CSV table of C-alpha atoms and ligand atoms in Angstrom, one decimal:
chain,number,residue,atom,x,y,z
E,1,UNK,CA,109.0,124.9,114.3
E,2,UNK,CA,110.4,125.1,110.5
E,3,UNK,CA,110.9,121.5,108.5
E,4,UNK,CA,113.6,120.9,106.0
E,5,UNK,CA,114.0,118.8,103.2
E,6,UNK,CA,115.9,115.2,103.6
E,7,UNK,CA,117.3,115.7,100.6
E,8,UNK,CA,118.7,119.2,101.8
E,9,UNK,CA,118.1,121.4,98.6
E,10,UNK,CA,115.5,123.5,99.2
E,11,UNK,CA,114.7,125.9,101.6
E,12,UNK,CA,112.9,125.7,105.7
E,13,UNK,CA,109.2,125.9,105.7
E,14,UNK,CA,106.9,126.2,108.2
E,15,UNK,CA,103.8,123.9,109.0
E,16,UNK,CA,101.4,125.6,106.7
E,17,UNK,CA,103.7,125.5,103.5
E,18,UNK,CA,104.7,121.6,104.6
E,19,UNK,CA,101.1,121.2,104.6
E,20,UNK,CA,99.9,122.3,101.7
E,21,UNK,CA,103.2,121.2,99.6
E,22,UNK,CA,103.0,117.6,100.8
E,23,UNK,CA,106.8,117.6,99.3
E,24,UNK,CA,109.8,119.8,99.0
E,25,UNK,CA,110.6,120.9,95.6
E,26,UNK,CA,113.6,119.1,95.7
E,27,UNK,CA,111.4,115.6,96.7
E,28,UNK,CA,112.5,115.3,99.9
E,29,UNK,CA,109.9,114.5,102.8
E,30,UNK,CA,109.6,117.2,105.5
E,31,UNK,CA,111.1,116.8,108.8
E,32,UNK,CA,111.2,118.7,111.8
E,33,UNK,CA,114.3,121.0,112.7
E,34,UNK,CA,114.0,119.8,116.5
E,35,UNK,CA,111.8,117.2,118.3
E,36,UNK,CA,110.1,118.8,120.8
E,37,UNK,CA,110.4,117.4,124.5
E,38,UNK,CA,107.6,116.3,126.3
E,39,UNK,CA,107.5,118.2,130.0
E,40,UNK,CA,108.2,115.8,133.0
E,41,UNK,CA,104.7,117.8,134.0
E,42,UNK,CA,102.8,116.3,131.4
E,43,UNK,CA,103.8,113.3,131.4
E,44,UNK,CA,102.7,113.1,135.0
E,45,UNK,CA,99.2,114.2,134.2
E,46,UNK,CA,99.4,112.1,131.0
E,47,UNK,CA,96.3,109.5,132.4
E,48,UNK,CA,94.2,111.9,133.8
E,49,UNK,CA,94.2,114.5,130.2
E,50,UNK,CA,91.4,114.4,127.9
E,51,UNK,CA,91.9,113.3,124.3
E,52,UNK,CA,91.7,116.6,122.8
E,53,UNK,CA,94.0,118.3,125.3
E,54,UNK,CA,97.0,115.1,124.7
E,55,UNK,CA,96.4,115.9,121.4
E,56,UNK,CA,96.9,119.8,121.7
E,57,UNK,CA,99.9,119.8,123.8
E,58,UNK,CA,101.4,117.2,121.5
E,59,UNK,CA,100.9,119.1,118.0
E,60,UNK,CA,100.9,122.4,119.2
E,61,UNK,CA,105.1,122.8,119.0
E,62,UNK,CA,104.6,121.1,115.4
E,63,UNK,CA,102.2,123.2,114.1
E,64,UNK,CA,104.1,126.6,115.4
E,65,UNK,CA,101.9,129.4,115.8
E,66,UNK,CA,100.3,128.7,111.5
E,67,UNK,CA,97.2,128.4,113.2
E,68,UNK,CA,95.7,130.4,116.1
E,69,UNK,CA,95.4,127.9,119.3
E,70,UNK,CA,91.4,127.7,119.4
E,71,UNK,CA,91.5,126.8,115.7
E,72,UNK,CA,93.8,124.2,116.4
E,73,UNK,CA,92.0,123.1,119.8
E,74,UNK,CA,89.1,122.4,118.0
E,75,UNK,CA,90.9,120.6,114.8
E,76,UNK,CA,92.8,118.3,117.8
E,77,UNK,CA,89.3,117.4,119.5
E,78,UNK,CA,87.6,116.4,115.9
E,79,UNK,CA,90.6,114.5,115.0
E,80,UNK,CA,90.8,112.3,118.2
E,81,UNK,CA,87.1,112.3,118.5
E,82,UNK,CA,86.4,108.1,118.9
E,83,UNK,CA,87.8,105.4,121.1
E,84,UNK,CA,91.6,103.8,121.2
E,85,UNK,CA,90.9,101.1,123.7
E,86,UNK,CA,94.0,98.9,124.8
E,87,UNK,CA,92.2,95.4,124.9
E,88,UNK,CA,93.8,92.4,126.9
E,89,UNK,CA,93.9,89.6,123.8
E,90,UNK,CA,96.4,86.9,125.6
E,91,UNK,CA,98.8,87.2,128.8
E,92,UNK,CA,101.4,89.5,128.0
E,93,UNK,CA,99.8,91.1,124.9
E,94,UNK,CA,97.0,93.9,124.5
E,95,UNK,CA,95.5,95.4,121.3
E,96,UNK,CA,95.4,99.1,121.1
E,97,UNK,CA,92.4,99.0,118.8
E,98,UNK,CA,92.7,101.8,116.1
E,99,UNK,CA,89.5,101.2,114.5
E,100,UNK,CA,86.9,103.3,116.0
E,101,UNK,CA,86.9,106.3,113.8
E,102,UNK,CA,84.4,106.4,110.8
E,103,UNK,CA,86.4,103.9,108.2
E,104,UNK,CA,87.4,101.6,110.7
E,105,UNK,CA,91.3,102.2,110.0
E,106,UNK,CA,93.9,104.1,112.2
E,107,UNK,CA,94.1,106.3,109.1
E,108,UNK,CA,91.4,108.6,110.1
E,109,UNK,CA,93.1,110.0,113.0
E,110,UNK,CA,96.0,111.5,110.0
E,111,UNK,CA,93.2,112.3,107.6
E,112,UNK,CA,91.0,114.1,110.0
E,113,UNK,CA,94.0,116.4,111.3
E,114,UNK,CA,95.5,117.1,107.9
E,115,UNK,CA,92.2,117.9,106.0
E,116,UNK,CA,91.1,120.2,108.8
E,117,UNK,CA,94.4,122.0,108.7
E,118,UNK,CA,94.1,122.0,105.1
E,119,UNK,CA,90.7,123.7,105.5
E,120,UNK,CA,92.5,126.4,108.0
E,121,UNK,CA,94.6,127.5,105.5
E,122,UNK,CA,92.3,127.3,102.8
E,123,UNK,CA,89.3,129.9,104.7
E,124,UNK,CA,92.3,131.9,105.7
E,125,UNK,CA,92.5,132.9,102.3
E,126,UNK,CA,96.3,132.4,101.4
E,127,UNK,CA,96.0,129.9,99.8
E,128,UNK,CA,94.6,128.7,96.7
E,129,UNK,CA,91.5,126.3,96.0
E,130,UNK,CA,93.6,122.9,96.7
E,131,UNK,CA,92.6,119.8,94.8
E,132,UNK,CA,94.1,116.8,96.6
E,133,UNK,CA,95.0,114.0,94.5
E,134,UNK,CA,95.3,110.2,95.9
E,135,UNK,CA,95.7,106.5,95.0
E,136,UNK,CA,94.7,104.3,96.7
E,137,UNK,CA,95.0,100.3,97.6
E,138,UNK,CA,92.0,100.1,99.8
E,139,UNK,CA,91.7,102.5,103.2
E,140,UNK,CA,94.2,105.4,102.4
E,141,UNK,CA,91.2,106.3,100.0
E,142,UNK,CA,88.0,106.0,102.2
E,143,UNK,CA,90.1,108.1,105.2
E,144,UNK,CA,90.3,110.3,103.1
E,145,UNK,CA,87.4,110.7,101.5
E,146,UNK,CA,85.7,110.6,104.5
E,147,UNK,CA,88.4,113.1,106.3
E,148,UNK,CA,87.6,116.1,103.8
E,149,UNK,CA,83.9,115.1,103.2
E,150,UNK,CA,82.5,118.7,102.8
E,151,UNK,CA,86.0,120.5,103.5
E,152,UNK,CA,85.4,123.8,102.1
E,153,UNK,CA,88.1,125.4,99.4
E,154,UNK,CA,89.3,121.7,99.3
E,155,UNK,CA,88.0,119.2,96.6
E,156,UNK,CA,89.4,115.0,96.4
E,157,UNK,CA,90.2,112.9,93.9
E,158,UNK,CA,90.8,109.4,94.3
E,159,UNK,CA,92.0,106.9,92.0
E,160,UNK,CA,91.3,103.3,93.0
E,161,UNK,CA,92.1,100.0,91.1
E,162,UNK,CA,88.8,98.5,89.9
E,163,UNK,CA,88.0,95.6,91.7
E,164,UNK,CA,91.0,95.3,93.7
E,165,UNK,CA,89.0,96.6,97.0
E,166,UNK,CA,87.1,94.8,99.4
E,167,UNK,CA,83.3,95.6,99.3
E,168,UNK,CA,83.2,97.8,102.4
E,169,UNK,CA,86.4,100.0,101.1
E,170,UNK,CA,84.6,100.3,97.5
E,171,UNK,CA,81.6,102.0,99.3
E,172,UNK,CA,83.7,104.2,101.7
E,173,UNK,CA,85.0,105.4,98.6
E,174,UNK,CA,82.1,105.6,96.1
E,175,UNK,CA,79.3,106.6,98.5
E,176,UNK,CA,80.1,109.9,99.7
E,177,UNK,CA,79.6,112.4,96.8
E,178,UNK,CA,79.8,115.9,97.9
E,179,UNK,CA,83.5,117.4,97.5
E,180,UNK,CA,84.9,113.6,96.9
E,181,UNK,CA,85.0,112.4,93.4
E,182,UNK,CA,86.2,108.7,92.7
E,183,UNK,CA,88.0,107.5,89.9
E,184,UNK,CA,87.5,103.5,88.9
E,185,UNK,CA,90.6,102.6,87.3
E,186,UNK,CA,90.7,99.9,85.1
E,187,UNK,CA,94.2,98.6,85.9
E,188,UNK,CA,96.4,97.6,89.5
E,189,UNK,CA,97.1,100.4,92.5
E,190,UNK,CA,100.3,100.8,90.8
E,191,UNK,CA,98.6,102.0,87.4
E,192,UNK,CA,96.8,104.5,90.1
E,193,UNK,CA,99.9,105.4,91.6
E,194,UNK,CA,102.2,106.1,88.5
E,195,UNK,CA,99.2,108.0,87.1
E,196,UNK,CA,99.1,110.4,90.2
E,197,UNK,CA,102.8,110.9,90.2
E,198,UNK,CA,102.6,112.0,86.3
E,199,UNK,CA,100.0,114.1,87.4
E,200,UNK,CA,102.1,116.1,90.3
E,201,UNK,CA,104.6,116.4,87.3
E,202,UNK,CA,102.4,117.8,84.7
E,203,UNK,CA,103.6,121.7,84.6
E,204,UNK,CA,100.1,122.6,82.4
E,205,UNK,CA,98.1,120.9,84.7
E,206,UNK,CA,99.9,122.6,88.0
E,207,UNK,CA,98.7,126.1,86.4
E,208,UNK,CA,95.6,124.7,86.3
E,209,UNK,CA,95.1,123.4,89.9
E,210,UNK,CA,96.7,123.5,93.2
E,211,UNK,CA,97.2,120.1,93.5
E,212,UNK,CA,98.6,118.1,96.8
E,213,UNK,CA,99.2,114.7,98.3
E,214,UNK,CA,97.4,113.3,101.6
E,215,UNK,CA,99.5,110.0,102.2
E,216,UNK,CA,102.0,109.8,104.9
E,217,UNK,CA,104.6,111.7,103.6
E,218,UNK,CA,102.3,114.7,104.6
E,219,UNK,CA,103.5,116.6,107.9
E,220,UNK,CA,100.0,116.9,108.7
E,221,UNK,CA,98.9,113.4,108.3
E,222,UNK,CA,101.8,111.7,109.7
E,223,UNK,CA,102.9,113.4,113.1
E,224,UNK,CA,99.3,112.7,114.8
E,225,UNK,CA,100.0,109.4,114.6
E,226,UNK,CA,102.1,110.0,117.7
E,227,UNK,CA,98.6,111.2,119.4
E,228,UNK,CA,97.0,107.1,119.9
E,229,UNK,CA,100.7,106.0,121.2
E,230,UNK,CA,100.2,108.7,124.5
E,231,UNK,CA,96.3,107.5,124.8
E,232,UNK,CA,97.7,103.6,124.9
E,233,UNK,CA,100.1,104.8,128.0
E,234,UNK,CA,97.2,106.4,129.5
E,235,UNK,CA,96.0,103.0,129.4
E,236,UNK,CA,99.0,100.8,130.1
E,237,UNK,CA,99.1,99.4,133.7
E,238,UNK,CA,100.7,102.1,136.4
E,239,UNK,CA,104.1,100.8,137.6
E,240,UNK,CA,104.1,98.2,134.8
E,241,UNK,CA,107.6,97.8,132.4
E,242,UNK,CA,107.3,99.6,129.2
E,243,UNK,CA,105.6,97.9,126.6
E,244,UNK,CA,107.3,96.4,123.4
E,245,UNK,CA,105.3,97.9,120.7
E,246,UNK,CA,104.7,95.7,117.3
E,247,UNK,CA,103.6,97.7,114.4
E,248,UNK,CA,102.1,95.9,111.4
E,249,UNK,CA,104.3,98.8,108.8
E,250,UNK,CA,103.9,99.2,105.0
E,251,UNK,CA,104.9,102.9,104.3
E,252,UNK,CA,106.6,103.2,107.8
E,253,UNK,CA,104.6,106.3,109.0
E,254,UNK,CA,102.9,105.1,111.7
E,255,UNK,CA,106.0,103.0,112.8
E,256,UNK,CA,108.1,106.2,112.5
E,257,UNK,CA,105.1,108.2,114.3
E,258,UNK,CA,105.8,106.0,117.6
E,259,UNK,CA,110.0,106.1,117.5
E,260,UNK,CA,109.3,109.8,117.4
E,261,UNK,CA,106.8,110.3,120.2
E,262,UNK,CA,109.4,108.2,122.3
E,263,UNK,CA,112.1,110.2,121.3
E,264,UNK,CA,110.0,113.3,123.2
E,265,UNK,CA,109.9,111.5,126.1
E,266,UNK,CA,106.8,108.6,125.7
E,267,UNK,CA,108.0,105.8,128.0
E,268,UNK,CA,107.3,103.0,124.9
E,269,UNK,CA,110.1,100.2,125.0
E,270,UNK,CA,111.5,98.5,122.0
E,271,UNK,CA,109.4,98.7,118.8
E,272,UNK,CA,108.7,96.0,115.8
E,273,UNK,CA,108.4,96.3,112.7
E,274,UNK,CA,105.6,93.8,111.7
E,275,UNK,CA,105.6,93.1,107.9
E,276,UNK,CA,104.5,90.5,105.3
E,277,UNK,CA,106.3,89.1,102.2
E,278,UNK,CA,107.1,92.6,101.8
E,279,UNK,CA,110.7,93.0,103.3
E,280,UNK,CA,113.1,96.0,102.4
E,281,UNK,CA,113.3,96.9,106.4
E,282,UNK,CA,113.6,93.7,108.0
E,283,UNK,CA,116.1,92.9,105.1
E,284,UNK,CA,118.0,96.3,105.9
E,285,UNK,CA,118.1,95.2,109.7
E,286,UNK,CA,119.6,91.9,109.0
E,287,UNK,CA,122.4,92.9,106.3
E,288,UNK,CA,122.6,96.5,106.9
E,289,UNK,CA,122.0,97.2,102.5
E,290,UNK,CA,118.6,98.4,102.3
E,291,UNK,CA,117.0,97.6,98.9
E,292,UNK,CA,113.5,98.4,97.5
E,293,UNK,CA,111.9,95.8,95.6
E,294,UNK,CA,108.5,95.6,93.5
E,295,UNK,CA,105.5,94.8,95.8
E,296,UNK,CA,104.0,91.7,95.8
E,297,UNK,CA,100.6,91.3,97.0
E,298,UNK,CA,99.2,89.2,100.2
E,299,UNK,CA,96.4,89.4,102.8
E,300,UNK,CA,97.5,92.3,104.2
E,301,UNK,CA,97.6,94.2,101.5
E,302,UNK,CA,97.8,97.8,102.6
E,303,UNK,CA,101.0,96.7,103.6
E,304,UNK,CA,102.1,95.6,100.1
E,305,UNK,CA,104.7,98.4,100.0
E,306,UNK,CA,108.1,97.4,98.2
E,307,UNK,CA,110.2,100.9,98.9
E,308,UNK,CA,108.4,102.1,102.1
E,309,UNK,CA,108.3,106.1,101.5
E,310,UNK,CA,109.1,106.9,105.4
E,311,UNK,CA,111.8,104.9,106.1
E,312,UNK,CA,114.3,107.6,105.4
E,313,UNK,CA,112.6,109.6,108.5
E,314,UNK,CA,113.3,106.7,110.9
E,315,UNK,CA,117.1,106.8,109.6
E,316,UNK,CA,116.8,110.2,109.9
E,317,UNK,CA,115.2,110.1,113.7
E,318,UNK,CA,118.6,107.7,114.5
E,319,UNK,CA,121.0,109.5,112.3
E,320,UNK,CA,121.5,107.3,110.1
E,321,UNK,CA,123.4,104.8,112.9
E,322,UNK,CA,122.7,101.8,112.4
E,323,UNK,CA,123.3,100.2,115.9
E,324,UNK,CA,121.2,102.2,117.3
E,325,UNK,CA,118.4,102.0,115.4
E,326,UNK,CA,118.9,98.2,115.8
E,327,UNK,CA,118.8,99.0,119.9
E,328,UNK,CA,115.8,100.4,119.3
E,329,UNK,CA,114.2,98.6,116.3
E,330,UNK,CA,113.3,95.1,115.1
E,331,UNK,CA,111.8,93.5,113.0
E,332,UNK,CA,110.0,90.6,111.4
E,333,UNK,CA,108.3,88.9,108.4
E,334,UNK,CA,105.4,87.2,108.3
E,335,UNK,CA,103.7,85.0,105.6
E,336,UNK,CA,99.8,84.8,104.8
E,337,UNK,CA,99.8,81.0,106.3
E,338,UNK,CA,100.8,82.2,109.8
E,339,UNK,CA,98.4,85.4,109.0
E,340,UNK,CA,95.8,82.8,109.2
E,341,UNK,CA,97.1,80.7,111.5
E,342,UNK,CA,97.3,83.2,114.3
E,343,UNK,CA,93.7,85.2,113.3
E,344,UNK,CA,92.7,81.3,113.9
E,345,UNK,CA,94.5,80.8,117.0
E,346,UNK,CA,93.7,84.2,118.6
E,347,UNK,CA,89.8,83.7,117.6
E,348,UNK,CA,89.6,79.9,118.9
E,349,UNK,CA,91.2,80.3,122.1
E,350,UNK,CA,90.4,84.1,122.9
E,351,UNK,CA,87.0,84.6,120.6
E,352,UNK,CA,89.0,88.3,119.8
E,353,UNK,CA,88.9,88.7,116.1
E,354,UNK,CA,92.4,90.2,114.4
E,355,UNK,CA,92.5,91.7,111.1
E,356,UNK,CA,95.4,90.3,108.9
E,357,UNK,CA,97.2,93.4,109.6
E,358,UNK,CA,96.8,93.1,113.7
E,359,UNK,CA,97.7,89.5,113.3
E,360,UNK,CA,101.1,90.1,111.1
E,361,UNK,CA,101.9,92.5,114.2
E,362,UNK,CA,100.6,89.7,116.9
E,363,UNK,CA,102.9,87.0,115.5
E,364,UNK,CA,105.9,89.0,115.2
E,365,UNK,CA,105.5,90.5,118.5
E,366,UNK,CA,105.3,86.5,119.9
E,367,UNK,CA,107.8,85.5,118.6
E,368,UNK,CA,109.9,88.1,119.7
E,369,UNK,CA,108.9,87.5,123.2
E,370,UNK,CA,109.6,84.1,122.6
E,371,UNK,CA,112.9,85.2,122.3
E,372,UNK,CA,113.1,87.7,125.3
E,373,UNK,CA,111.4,86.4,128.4
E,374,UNK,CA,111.9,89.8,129.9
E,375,UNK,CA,109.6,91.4,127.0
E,376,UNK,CA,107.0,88.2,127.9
E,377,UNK,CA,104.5,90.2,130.2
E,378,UNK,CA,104.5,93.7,128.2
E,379,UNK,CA,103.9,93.4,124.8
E,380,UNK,CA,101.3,95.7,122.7
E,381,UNK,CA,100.3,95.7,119.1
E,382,UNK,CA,98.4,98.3,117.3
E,383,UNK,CA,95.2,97.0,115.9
E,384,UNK,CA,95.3,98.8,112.2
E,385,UNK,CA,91.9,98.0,111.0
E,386,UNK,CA,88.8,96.3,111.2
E,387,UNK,CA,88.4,92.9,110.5
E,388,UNK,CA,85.1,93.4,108.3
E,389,UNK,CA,87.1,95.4,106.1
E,390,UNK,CA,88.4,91.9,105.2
E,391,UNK,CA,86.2,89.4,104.6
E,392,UNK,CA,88.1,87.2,101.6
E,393,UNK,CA,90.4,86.6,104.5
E,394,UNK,CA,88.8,86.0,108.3
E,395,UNK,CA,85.0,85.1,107.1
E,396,UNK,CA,86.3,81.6,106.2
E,397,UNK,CA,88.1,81.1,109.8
E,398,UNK,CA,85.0,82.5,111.5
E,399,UNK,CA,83.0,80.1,109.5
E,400,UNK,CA,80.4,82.8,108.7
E,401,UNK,CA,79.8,86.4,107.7
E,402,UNK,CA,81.3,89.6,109.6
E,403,UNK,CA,78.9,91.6,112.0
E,404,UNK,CA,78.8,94.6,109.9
E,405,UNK,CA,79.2,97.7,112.4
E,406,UNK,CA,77.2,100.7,112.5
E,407,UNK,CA,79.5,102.8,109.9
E,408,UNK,CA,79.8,100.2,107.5
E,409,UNK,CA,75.7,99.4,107.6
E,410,UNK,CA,75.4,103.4,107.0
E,411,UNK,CA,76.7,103.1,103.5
E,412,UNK,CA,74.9,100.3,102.6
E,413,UNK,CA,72.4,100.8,99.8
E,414,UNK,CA,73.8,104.0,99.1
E,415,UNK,CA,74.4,104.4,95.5
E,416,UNK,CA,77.7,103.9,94.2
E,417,UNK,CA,79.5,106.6,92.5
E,418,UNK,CA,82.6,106.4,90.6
E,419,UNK,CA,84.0,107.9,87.1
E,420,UNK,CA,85.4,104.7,85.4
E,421,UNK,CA,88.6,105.5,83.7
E,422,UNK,CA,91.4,103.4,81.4
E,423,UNK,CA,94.8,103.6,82.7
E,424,UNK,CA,95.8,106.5,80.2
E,425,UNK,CA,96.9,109.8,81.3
E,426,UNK,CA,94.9,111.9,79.3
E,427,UNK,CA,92.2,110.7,80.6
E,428,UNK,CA,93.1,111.7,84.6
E,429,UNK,CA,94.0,115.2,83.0
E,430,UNK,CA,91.2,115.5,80.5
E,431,UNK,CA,89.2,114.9,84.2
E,432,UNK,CA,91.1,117.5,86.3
E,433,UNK,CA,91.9,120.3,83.5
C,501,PLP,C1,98.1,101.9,105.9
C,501,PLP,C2,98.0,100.6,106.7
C,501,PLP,C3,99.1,100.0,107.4
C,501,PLP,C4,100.5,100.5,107.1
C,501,PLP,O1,100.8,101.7,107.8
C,501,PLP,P1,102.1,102.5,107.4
C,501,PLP,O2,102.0,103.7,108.3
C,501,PLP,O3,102.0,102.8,106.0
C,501,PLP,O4,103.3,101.6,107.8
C,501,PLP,C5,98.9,99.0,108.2
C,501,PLP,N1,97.6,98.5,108.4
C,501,PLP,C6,96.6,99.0,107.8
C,501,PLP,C7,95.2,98.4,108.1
C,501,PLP,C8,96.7,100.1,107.0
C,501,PLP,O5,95.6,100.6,106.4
């Protein structure tokens, strides 16, 4: 499999290079040349595969021969290596709970794969010591922290806005030590981000380190996302219609993850695209002009996004048509009052908990079956996170404090670690050089 540039200016690179670039030179994403086809075969066997095998057969095609197949077998099994349950929450909706992996956010399963590919290629010796470099608004940062914990030949820097992560996140990112270092900026996620990027553009510091991205533009962080869309169908009732799938979608990766295990052959029906205030897609569905916009913030925060980074793949996945991306895609907007309204509703009349994310994706996905009978029996959303991860939001419709679960109470009392820096450039480089 070889991956070219969307902006069509540089040249095809295999998995490895897509890997450890993050980017094209020309800074386009990655995509791949074909989309592989699932066999009729294993879809048949789908229910009865393990985990780690659903997860070989799927990635193997992607990853091309860059790394030997019992290296990979055993990457596939770590990455996978937790629970997706499908959980009935009301008639006609379940909740493919993504939470189960060690910071409680469907992140892990991206950041697990990509930093032990990353590790491949580093003990393989071709490549350099890599430094990967990250901002973070809150679980991007602890995934991967947590994902390359003890990685060898790979060492992390994060960059998180002081005070601007819940309590749990602050630890998953602080607590670790090891190969994880974690920078406490003194400004917005923004500050974080616009520091990073002048960092990746820094020639001096580039001879210095091998430095590279782990957010969803990554190869290897975004196409296992397809992996927990073939475990919900090993789930989903035999003989049952496909389900419309609602996807609470900042960056678009894990929206665009789904659209592309359906286009190999993974019976999913129609997709949403569950977002808050934040509105470039929806708006782009509606009017057909798609326009990025600053972020504003809301309670589901990591999907405060104004100029979602993998959108172009999904136009790309439909070629750029779009009536039939419209067939196949819609989507909706939700505002923090029915956030809360609908973790309230869901929690009084069904005691299951939703995060704000899970709930942005529960209340599009009603209303759209509001407005399609034939969608009322089959719907599904994906569960992003953990509710305890935040508490400024459903401890006061619970009434009391979060049962903290047994990865969270791990990291308590461990002592917090970060470098505190202003938001100044030389000071990120002074860090790294
Ligand atoms: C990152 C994140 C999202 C958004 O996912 P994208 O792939 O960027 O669209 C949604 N929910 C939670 C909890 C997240 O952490």
């Amino acid at each position: 499999m070889k991956y070219y540039s969307l902006h069509h200016q540089s040249p095809l690179v295999d998995f490895r290079t897509a890997t450890i670039t993050g980017q094209a030179p020309d800074g386009g994403l990655y995509f791949p040349e074909s989309i592989p086809t699932f066999s009729p075969d294993f879809l048949r066997a789908l229910r009865g595969l393990s985990k780690a095998t659903v997860a070989l057969n799927v990635m193997r095609p992607y990853v091309g021969g860059t790394i030997p197949e019992v290296d990979l077998q055993r990457i596939c099994a770590e990455a996978v290596d937790f629970a997706f349950p499908l959980v009935p929450v009301v008639d006609g909706v379940s909740s493919l709970e993504l939470f189960h992996g060690p910071t409680l956010a469907f992140k892990d399963v991206g950041a697990r794969f990509m930093s032990r590919c990353l590790g491949y290629f580093a003990k393989a010796g071709d490549t350099p010591a890599v430094t990967v470099l990250v901002a973070t608004s809150g679980d991007t940062g602890g995934a991967v922290a947590s994902g390359f914990l003890g990685v060898p030949g790979v060492e992390v820097v994060i960059l998180y806005p002081s005070g601007k992560v819940s309590p749990v996140q602050e630890q998953q990112l602080t607590t670790l030590g090891q190969n994880i270092t974690a920078l406490e900026v003194s400004g917005t996620f923004d500050d974080c981000q616009a520091l990073v990027k002048q960092a990746f553009r820094d020639p001096e510091l580039a001879r210095r380190r091998f430095l590279t991205s782990a957010n969803s533009i990554n190869v290897a962080r975004w196409l296992p996302q397809q992996l927990y869309y073939c475990f919900a169908m090993q789930q989903w009732p035999a003989g049952a219609p496909a389900p419309v799938v609602a996807v609470p979608s900042g960056n678009f990766g894990n929206l665009c993850a789904g659209l592309l295990a359906q286009a190999s052959g993974l019976p999913l029906g129609h997709f949403i695209a569950a977002c808050n205030a934040n509105e470039p897609v929806p708006a782009y569905l509606r009017t057909g002009t798609y326009e990025p916009r600053p972020a504003v913030p809301t309670f589901s925060n990591a999907m405060d996004v104004g100029n979602p980074s993998n959108f172009v793949r999904i136009l790309e996945l439909f070629d750029n048509d779009l009536g039939r991306l419209r067939a196949a895609l819609s989507a909706d907007t939700v505002s923090d009052a029915d956030t809360v309204a609908a973790i309230r509703e869901v929690w009084e009349q069904r005691g299951y908990l939703l995060d704000p994310h899970g709930a942005v994706a529960y209340t599009a996905l009603r209303r759209y079956q509001a407005r399609h009978p034939e969608a009322a029996s089959a719907g599904m959303i994906l569960a992003t996170a953990h509710p305890v991860k935040f508490p400024g939001v459903v401890e006061p419709v619970l009434g009391r404090a979060i049962e903290l679960p047994e990865v969270v109470r791990a990291l308590q009392g461990r002592a917090k670690r970060s470098v505190p820096i202003a938001v100044n450039y030389e000071e990120l480089k002074a860090h790294l050089m």
